[in-house]
Coordinates of C-alpha atoms and ligand atoms in Angstrom, one line a residue:
M665 CA 111.4 64.8 170.5
E666 CA 108.5 67.2 170.4
V667 CA 109.5 70.8 170.3
S668 CA 107.0 73.5 170.8
T669 CA 107.5 77.3 170.8
H670 CA 104.2 77.9 172.5
S671 CA 104.7 79.6 175.7
A672 CA 101.9 79.5 178.2
S673 CA 101.0 83.0 177.2
T674 CA 100.9 82.4 173.4
P675 CA 97.5 81.1 172.2
F676 CA 98.0 77.9 170.4
A677 CA 95.8 79.1 167.7
L678 CA 98.3 81.6 166.5
H679 CA 101.1 79.3 165.5
P680 CA 101.0 78.4 161.8
T681 CA 100.0 74.8 161.2
I682 CA 99.8 72.4 158.3
F683 CA 97.4 69.6 158.5
V684 CA 98.2 66.7 156.1
I685 CA 95.4 64.2 155.5
F686 CA 96.5 60.9 154.0
G687 CA 93.5 59.4 152.2
I688 CA 91.6 62.7 151.7
T689 CA 89.2 61.2 149.2
G690 CA 87.9 58.6 151.7
D691 CA 84.7 58.6 153.7
L692 CA 86.3 59.6 157.0
A693 CA 87.7 62.8 155.5
R694 CA 84.5 63.6 153.7
T695 CA 82.1 62.9 156.6
K696 CA 84.1 63.8 159.7
L697 CA 87.5 65.5 159.3
L698 CA 86.7 68.2 156.8
P699 CA 83.4 69.2 158.3
A700 CA 85.1 69.4 161.7
L701 CA 88.0 71.5 160.3
L702 CA 85.5 73.8 158.5
A703 CA 83.5 74.2 161.8
L704 CA 86.8 75.1 163.6
Y705 CA 87.6 77.5 160.8
S706 CA 84.2 79.2 160.9
K707 CA 84.5 79.6 164.7
K708 CA 88.0 81.1 164.2
L709 CA 89.6 78.4 166.2
L710 CA 92.2 77.6 163.5
P711 CA 95.5 79.6 163.3
P712 CA 95.3 82.5 160.8
R713 CA 98.0 80.7 158.9
F714 CA 96.9 77.2 158.3
S715 CA 97.0 74.9 155.4
I716 CA 95.4 71.5 154.7
I717 CA 97.1 69.2 152.3
G718 CA 95.2 66.3 151.0
F719 CA 97.3 63.3 149.9
S720 CA 95.8 60.5 147.9
R721 CA 96.3 58.3 144.8
R722 CA 93.8 60.0 142.5
A723 CA 94.9 62.5 139.9
F724 CA 93.2 65.9 140.3
T725 CA 93.8 69.3 138.9
R726 CA 93.7 72.1 141.6
E727 CA 90.2 73.0 140.4
D728 CA 89.0 69.4 140.2
F729 CA 90.2 68.9 143.8
R730 CA 88.4 71.9 145.0
D731 CA 85.2 70.9 143.3
F732 CA 85.5 67.4 144.6
I733 CA 85.9 68.5 148.2
R734 CA 83.1 71.1 147.9
E735 CA 80.7 68.5 146.5
K736 CA 81.6 65.6 148.8
M737 CA 82.2 67.4 152.1
D738 CA 79.3 66.2 154.3
V739 CA 77.8 69.5 155.4
R740 CA 74.1 70.4 155.6
P741 CA 72.8 73.1 153.3
G742 CA 73.0 76.4 155.2
E743 CA 75.1 75.0 158.0
F744 CA 78.0 77.3 157.2
K745 CA 78.2 80.6 155.4
E746 CA 79.1 80.2 151.7
E747 CA 81.9 82.8 152.3
D748 CA 83.5 80.7 155.1
I749 CA 83.4 77.6 152.9
K750 CA 85.0 79.5 150.0
H751 CA 87.8 80.8 152.2
F752 CA 88.2 77.5 153.9
L753 CA 88.7 75.8 150.5
D754 CA 91.4 78.4 149.7
H755 CA 93.5 76.9 152.5
M756 CA 93.4 73.5 150.9
S757 CA 95.7 71.9 148.3
Y758 CA 96.3 68.5 146.9
E759 CA 99.3 66.2 146.6
Q760 CA 98.9 63.2 144.4
G761 CA 100.9 60.1 145.3
F762 CA 101.0 56.5 146.1
F763 CA 101.3 55.8 149.8
D764 CA 104.2 53.5 149.2
S765 CA 106.2 55.7 146.9
A766 CA 109.2 57.4 148.4
L767 CA 109.1 60.0 145.7
A768 CA 105.7 61.1 146.7
Y769 CA 107.0 61.8 150.2
T770 CA 109.9 63.8 148.8
R771 CA 107.4 65.9 146.9
L772 CA 105.3 66.3 150.0
T773 CA 108.4 67.4 151.9
E774 CA 109.1 70.0 149.3
R775 CA 105.5 71.2 149.4
L776 CA 105.7 71.7 153.1
K777 CA 108.9 73.5 152.8
T778 CA 107.5 75.8 150.2
I779 CA 104.7 76.7 152.5
D780 CA 107.1 77.3 155.5
D781 CA 109.2 79.5 153.2
R782 CA 106.2 81.5 152.1
W783 CA 105.2 82.0 155.7
G784 CA 108.8 82.7 156.7
Q785 CA 108.3 80.4 159.7
C786 CA 108.7 76.8 160.7
S787 CA 105.1 75.6 161.0
N788 CA 103.5 72.9 163.2
K789 CA 102.7 69.7 161.2
L790 CA 99.8 67.4 162.0
F791 CA 99.6 64.2 160.0
H792 CA 96.3 62.3 159.9
L793 CA 96.1 58.7 158.7
S794 CA 92.7 58.5 157.2
V795 CA 93.4 55.2 155.4
P796 CA 92.8 51.5 156.0
P797 CA 95.0 50.2 158.8
N798 CA 97.0 47.9 156.6
L799 CA 98.5 51.1 155.1
Y800 CA 99.6 52.6 158.4
E801 CA 103.0 51.0 158.6
G802 CA 104.1 51.9 155.1
I803 CA 103.0 55.5 155.6
L804 CA 104.7 55.8 158.9
Q805 CA 107.9 54.3 157.6
N806 CA 107.9 56.7 154.6
L807 CA 107.1 59.7 156.8
A808 CA 110.1 58.8 159.0
A809 CA 112.4 58.1 156.0
S810 CA 111.6 61.5 154.6
K811 CA 112.3 63.1 158.0
L812 CA 108.8 64.6 158.0
T813 CA 108.3 63.3 161.5
L814 CA 111.0 65.6 162.8
P815 CA 110.4 69.2 163.7
C816 CA 112.1 71.5 161.1
D817 CA 114.5 72.9 163.7
D818 CA 115.0 72.6 167.5
K819 CA 113.3 75.8 168.4
S820 CA 109.9 75.8 166.6
G821 CA 107.1 73.8 165.2
W822 CA 106.0 70.4 166.5
T823 CA 105.0 67.4 164.5
R824 CA 102.1 65.2 165.6
V825 CA 100.4 62.2 164.2
L826 CA 96.7 61.2 164.4
I827 CA 96.0 57.5 164.1
E828 CA 92.5 56.1 163.7
K829 CA 91.1 52.9 165.1
P830 CA 91.3 49.9 164.7
F831 CA 94.8 50.1 166.2
G832 CA 96.0 46.7 165.1
N833 CA 94.0 43.6 164.6
D834 CA 95.0 41.8 167.8
I835 CA 97.6 42.1 170.5
E836 CA 100.5 41.1 168.3
T837 CA 99.7 43.5 165.4
A838 CA 98.9 46.3 167.9
R839 CA 102.2 45.7 169.6
S840 CA 104.2 45.9 166.4
L841 CA 102.4 49.1 165.3
D842 CA 103.0 50.5 168.7
K843 CA 106.7 49.6 168.5
L844 CA 107.0 51.2 165.2
L845 CA 105.3 54.4 166.4
G846 CA 107.5 54.4 169.5
Q847 CA 110.6 54.3 167.2
L848 CA 109.4 57.2 165.1
F849 CA 107.6 59.4 167.6
D850 CA 107.6 60.4 171.2
E851 CA 104.4 59.4 173.0
K852 CA 103.5 63.1 173.3
Q853 CA 103.3 63.2 169.5
I854 CA 101.0 60.3 169.1
F855 CA 97.3 60.9 169.1
R856 CA 95.3 57.6 168.9
I857 CA 91.8 58.4 168.1
D858 CA 88.8 56.8 169.8
H859 CA 86.1 59.3 168.9
Y860 CA 83.8 58.0 171.7
L861 CA 86.1 59.5 174.2
A862 CA 85.3 62.9 172.7
K863 CA 81.6 62.5 173.1
E864 CA 80.2 65.2 175.5
A865 CA 78.0 62.7 177.4
L866 CA 80.9 60.4 177.9
Q867 CA 83.1 63.1 179.3
N868 CA 80.2 64.0 181.6
I869 CA 80.5 60.6 183.2
I870 CA 83.8 61.7 184.9
A871 CA 82.3 65.1 185.8
F872 CA 79.1 63.4 187.2
R873 CA 80.9 60.7 189.2
F874 CA 83.6 62.9 190.7
T875 CA 81.7 66.1 191.4
N876 CA 78.7 64.4 193.0
P877 CA 80.1 62.7 196.1
M878 CA 76.7 61.2 197.1
F879 CA 77.2 58.5 194.5
E880 CA 80.8 57.6 195.3
P881 CA 80.1 55.4 198.4
M882 CA 77.6 53.4 196.3
W883 CA 80.0 52.9 193.5
Q884 CA 81.0 49.4 194.4
S885 CA 80.0 45.8 194.4
E886 CA 78.2 46.0 197.8
H887 CA 75.6 48.2 196.1
I888 CA 75.9 47.7 192.4
D889 CA 74.3 44.6 191.0
K890 CA 75.4 44.9 187.3
V891 CA 76.3 47.4 184.7
H892 CA 74.9 47.3 181.2
I893 CA 76.8 49.1 178.4
K894 CA 74.7 49.2 175.2
M895 CA 75.6 50.4 171.8
H896 CA 72.7 49.6 169.5
E897 CA 72.7 50.9 165.9
K898 CA 69.8 50.9 163.6
A899 CA 71.9 51.0 160.5
G900 CA 73.6 48.0 159.0
I901 CA 77.1 48.3 157.6
E902 CA 76.0 50.8 154.9
G903 CA 78.2 49.8 152.0
R904 CA 81.4 49.4 154.2
G905 CA 81.5 45.6 153.6
A906 CA 85.1 45.5 152.4
F907 CA 86.3 47.3 155.5
Y908 CA 83.9 45.7 158.0
D909 CA 84.0 42.1 157.0
P910 CA 87.6 41.3 158.0
I911 CA 87.1 43.2 161.2
G912 CA 83.7 42.4 162.7
A913 CA 81.8 44.1 165.5
L914 CA 84.1 43.2 168.4
R915 CA 87.2 44.8 166.8
D916 CA 85.2 47.6 165.2
V917 CA 83.6 48.9 168.4
G918 CA 84.3 46.4 171.2
Q919 CA 88.0 46.7 171.7
N920 CA 87.8 50.5 171.7
H921 CA 84.5 52.4 172.2
M922 CA 82.8 49.9 174.5
L923 CA 85.8 49.2 176.7
Q924 CA 86.4 53.0 177.0
M925 CA 82.9 53.4 178.2
L926 CA 83.5 50.6 180.7
A927 CA 86.7 52.3 181.9
L928 CA 85.0 55.6 182.5
I929 CA 82.3 53.9 184.6
A930 CA 84.7 51.7 186.6
M931 CA 87.9 53.8 187.0
D932 CA 89.0 55.2 190.4
M933 CA 89.1 58.9 191.0
P934 CA 92.3 60.2 189.3
A935 CA 94.8 62.0 191.4
S936 CA 94.1 65.1 189.2
F937 CA 92.2 65.9 186.0
S938 CA 95.4 66.0 184.1
S939 CA 95.7 64.0 180.9
D940 CA 98.3 61.6 182.4
D941 CA 96.3 60.9 185.5
I942 CA 93.0 60.3 183.7
R943 CA 94.6 58.1 181.1
S944 CA 96.4 56.1 183.7
E945 CA 93.2 55.4 185.7
R946 CA 91.4 54.3 182.5
A947 CA 94.4 52.0 181.7
A948 CA 94.4 50.6 185.2
I949 CA 90.8 49.4 184.8
L950 CA 91.3 48.0 181.4
S951 CA 94.3 46.1 182.7
A952 CA 92.1 44.7 185.5
L953 CA 89.6 43.1 183.1
K954 CA 89.4 39.4 183.7
K955 CA 90.4 37.3 180.7
I956 CA 87.6 35.0 179.5
A957 CA 89.0 31.5 179.3
P958 CA 88.0 29.3 176.3
R959 CA 85.9 27.1 178.6
G960 CA 84.0 30.2 179.8
L961 CA 83.3 31.5 176.4
K962 CA 79.9 30.1 175.7
E963 CA 78.6 31.2 179.0
N964 CA 79.9 34.7 178.8
V965 CA 79.9 35.6 175.1
T966 CA 77.2 35.7 172.4
K967 CA 77.8 36.6 168.8
G968 CA 75.3 37.2 166.0
Q969 CA 74.9 38.3 162.4
Y970 CA 71.9 40.1 160.9
K971 CA 69.9 38.4 158.2
G972 CA 71.0 39.7 154.9
Y973 CA 74.5 40.8 156.0
I974 CA 76.1 38.3 153.5
S975 CA 74.3 40.0 150.6
E976 CA 75.8 43.4 151.5
P977 CA 78.3 44.7 148.8
G978 CA 81.8 43.6 149.7
V979 CA 80.8 40.8 152.0
P980 CA 81.6 37.2 150.9
L981 CA 78.5 34.9 150.8
Q982 CA 80.1 32.5 153.3
S983 CA 81.0 35.3 155.8
K984 CA 80.8 34.3 159.5
T985 CA 81.7 37.8 160.7
E986 CA 79.7 39.0 163.7
T987 CA 77.6 42.2 163.5
Y988 CA 76.5 41.8 167.1
F989 CA 78.1 40.7 170.3
R990 CA 77.3 40.5 174.0
I991 CA 80.0 39.9 176.6
R992 CA 79.8 39.5 180.3
A993 CA 83.0 41.0 181.6
E994 CA 84.3 41.4 185.1
V995 CA 86.9 43.7 186.6
D996 CA 89.3 42.2 188.9
A997 CA 89.5 45.0 191.5
P998 CA 88.2 44.9 195.1
R999 CA 85.6 47.5 194.4
W1000 CA 84.1 45.5 191.5
R1001 CA 84.4 41.9 192.7
G1002 CA 81.5 39.9 191.3
V1003 CA 79.9 42.7 189.4
P1004 CA 79.1 41.8 185.8
F1005 CA 79.6 44.4 183.1
Y1006 CA 77.5 43.5 180.1
L1007 CA 78.9 44.9 176.8
E1008 CA 76.4 44.7 174.1
S1009 CA 76.6 46.1 170.6
G1010 CA 75.0 45.4 167.3
K1011 CA 74.1 46.7 163.8
A1012 CA 70.7 46.6 162.2
L1013 CA 68.9 46.5 165.5
A1014 CA 65.5 48.1 166.3
E1015 CA 66.9 51.5 167.2
S1016 CA 70.0 53.6 167.6
R1017 CA 70.8 54.0 171.2
V1018 CA 74.0 54.2 173.2
E1019 CA 73.5 54.1 176.9
I1020 CA 75.1 52.8 180.1
S1021 CA 72.9 51.6 183.0
I1022 CA 74.0 51.0 186.5
Y1023 CA 71.7 48.7 188.3
F1024 CA 71.8 49.1 192.1
K1025 CA 71.1 46.2 194.3
S1026 CA 67.6 45.6 195.4
G1027 CA 66.6 47.1 198.7
K1028 CA 64.3 44.2 199.4
K1029 CA 67.3 42.0 200.4
K1030 CA 68.0 44.4 203.2
S1031 CA 66.4 42.7 206.1
A1032 CA 64.1 39.8 206.9
K1033 CA 62.0 42.1 209.0
W1034 CA 61.3 44.4 206.1
R1035 CA 60.4 41.4 203.9
S1036 CA 58.1 40.1 206.6
T1037 CA 55.9 43.3 206.4
K1038 CA 54.5 41.9 203.1
K1039 CA 54.0 45.4 201.8
K1040 CA 53.6 45.3 198.0
I1041 CA 56.8 46.2 196.4
V1042 CA 57.1 46.2 192.6
P1043 CA 59.0 43.2 191.3
E1044 CA 61.9 45.0 189.8
D1045 CA 62.7 47.3 192.7
Q1046 CA 66.1 48.3 191.6
N1047 CA 67.3 51.9 191.3
I1048 CA 68.8 52.4 187.9
L1049 CA 71.1 55.2 187.0
T1050 CA 71.3 55.6 183.2
F1051 CA 73.8 57.7 181.2
R1052 CA 72.3 58.3 177.8
I1053 CA 75.2 58.9 175.4
Q1054 CA 73.2 59.4 172.2
P1055 CA 70.7 60.3 171.0
D1056 CA 68.9 62.5 173.5
E1057 CA 72.0 62.9 175.7
G1058 CA 71.1 62.9 179.4
I1059 CA 71.0 61.2 182.7
K1060 CA 68.1 59.5 184.4
I1061 CA 67.5 57.8 187.7
K1062 CA 64.8 55.3 188.4
F1063 CA 63.5 55.5 191.9
F1064 CA 60.3 54.5 193.8
V1065 CA 57.5 56.5 195.4
K1066 CA 54.5 55.5 197.4
T1067 CA 51.3 55.4 195.3
P1068 CA 48.9 57.9 197.0
G1069 CA 46.1 56.2 198.8
H1070 CA 45.3 54.0 201.8
G1071 CA 47.4 51.1 200.9
F1072 CA 51.2 51.0 200.9
N1073 CA 52.1 50.3 197.3
V1074 CA 55.2 51.8 195.6
E1075 CA 55.7 52.4 192.0
P1076 CA 58.7 53.4 189.8
K1077 CA 59.3 57.0 188.7
T1078 CA 62.1 58.6 186.8
L1079 CA 64.2 61.7 187.5
K1080 CA 65.5 63.0 184.2
F1081 CA 68.0 65.4 182.9
K1082 CA 68.1 66.0 179.2
Y1083 CA 70.8 68.2 177.6
A1084 CA 68.2 69.3 175.0
D1085 CA 66.0 70.8 177.8
V1086 CA 68.8 73.2 178.8
P1087 CA 69.2 76.0 176.2
S1088 CA 72.9 76.5 177.0
F1089 CA 73.5 72.7 176.8
D1090 CA 71.8 72.3 173.5
V1091 CA 74.8 72.7 171.2
I1092 CA 76.9 69.6 171.7
P1093 CA 80.3 69.9 170.0
D1094 CA 81.1 67.4 167.3
D1095 CA 83.5 64.6 168.4
Y1096 CA 86.0 65.3 165.6
E1097 CA 85.9 69.0 166.2
R1098 CA 87.0 68.4 169.8
L1099 CA 89.6 65.9 168.8
I1100 CA 91.3 68.0 166.2
R1101 CA 91.3 71.0 168.4
D1102 CA 92.8 69.0 171.3
A1103 CA 95.5 67.6 168.9
F1104 CA 96.3 71.2 168.0
I1105 CA 96.7 72.2 171.6
G1106 CA 98.5 69.0 172.5
D1107 CA 95.9 67.7 175.0
Q1108 CA 95.9 63.9 175.0
T1109 CA 93.2 63.3 177.5
L1110 CA 90.7 62.2 174.9
F1111 CA 93.1 60.0 173.1
A1112 CA 93.9 56.4 174.0
S1113 CA 97.4 55.8 175.5
T1114 CA 99.5 52.9 174.5
D1115 CA 98.7 51.2 177.9
E1116 CA 95.0 51.5 177.3
I1117 CA 95.3 50.0 173.8
M1118 CA 97.4 47.1 174.9
A1119 CA 95.2 46.4 177.9
S1120 CA 92.1 46.3 175.8
W1121 CA 93.7 44.0 173.3
R1122 CA 94.8 41.7 176.1
F1123 CA 91.2 41.3 177.0
V1124 CA 89.8 41.0 173.5
T1125 CA 92.4 38.8 171.9
P1126 CA 91.7 35.6 173.8
I1127 CA 88.0 35.9 172.9
L1128 CA 88.9 36.4 169.2
E1129 CA 91.3 33.4 169.3
N1130 CA 88.4 31.2 170.1
W1131 CA 85.8 33.1 168.2
K1132 CA 85.1 30.3 165.7
S1133 CA 84.0 27.9 168.5
L1134 CA 81.0 30.1 169.3
P1135 CA 77.7 29.6 167.4
L1136 CA 76.7 32.5 165.2
K1137 CA 73.1 33.6 165.9
I1138 CA 71.4 34.9 162.9
Y1139 CA 69.0 37.7 163.9
E1140 CA 66.3 39.6 162.1
Q1141 CA 67.1 43.2 160.9
G1142 CA 65.3 45.5 163.3
A1143 CA 65.5 43.0 166.2
K1144 CA 65.0 44.5 169.7
E1145 CA 67.3 41.9 171.2
V1146 CA 69.4 38.9 170.3
E1147 CA 68.6 35.8 172.4
Ligands
LIG1479 C1 82.9 53.7 164.3 C2 82.6 52.3 163.8 O1 84.1 53.7 165.0 O2 81.9 54.1 165.2 C3 81.2 52.3 163.1 O3 83.6 52.0 162.8 C4 80.2 52.8 164.1 O4 80.9 51.0 162.7 C5 80.6 54.2 164.6 O5 79.0 52.9 163.3 C6 79.6 54.7 165.6 O6 80.0 56.0 165.9 P1 78.9 57.1 166.3 O7 79.6 58.3 166.7 O8 78.0 57.2 165.1 O9 78.1 56.5 167.4

């Protein structure tokens, strides 16, 4: 059971907290977690009493650890004041241990207790699993066996756990991980990270949809022709071969980021903006995704691999892992009947661009009388609403205007809103900064619930089970599209 001493009037930021990072020497800690914690620290959004304990296998002296973190932490020169970095590092310490060694957890328990004793208070504990997914189970078991998952008494200090994606490898492994988590933690203590949910432009989809009622009546199959969700990346796998190859694009970004984007576009209006209501609407849409049967696979799914992928470090020469996929998905709900949702993602493509486009049905079909006027209408006369998630966050709407002159021709124009054009919108918070802060305050809105995870695996697993039957298209690096 989670126990918290935070009354509504006590700012969360004041309660002492210890943040334990399993796998502190890995890339995620270096590139995301530590810079985000440093940013929170420099904005004074961490409690005055906080401590970060890095846990990993490598042997370090205290000084070596400090130097290692200072050198590896991915922050731009001048991004933070040297003084802030120095004080931030003072809050860090290191615990060496093997993830499967019970003794290491005993030592960690003692370390946490020493800090609590020094503070004279039972602190909050946040555990982050920044390790390959095959290590989750062992770490969670050991955490539980050492009683670190329990609050230190029944009046103060919560314990929470942050788990990274991929959450399982298919429905079965996700279920068994979820079962284990359920035995060890209360749902309120589990924070399953999908960092896409924390992207500002994704959160704006909810704000835009539900605070601009003019779009709501159009948000359905009668008016929407198709939805295209695109996550193109220019970079290849960038040395992550050993991690990426057993996973592939569909598990890496399809089961999570892409489906979460679909959920935000397709979900019904939640009863309130509370975490539970938003999560349950997202889960309802994910549960309504139509499974793609083996016989429909070729027609609805494409997979590809970029040329040169098999020469990447850590990738076997015979690898058939996909670095690209395109899926035509459908949502089995009255509002979305017959509307295709195209999910398309790939690495080593022409440009990095994440965007969601809603194509409205052509006005031309409206009436025969209109068609019979033979006025010249441009061929693609569809209104398109596009949410640009990154880069150049914004929204644009394609619409048509009459070309000035004696004839009656129309041409497309675009209404655009770019975050960068609004000075106060220019600073977009980092995804991990938001997630860590939300985990501190116990807000689970931007974290995937167990229902969402299971529903997305229920959709993806049948595709993966027949994955081998699909041809693998080899595409050029830098390709604009994959045929
Ligand atoms: C991660 C994937 O979850 O998301 C990566 O593992 C991918 O393969 C990354 O590149 C994309 O995230 P972002 O925030 O850079 O768009």
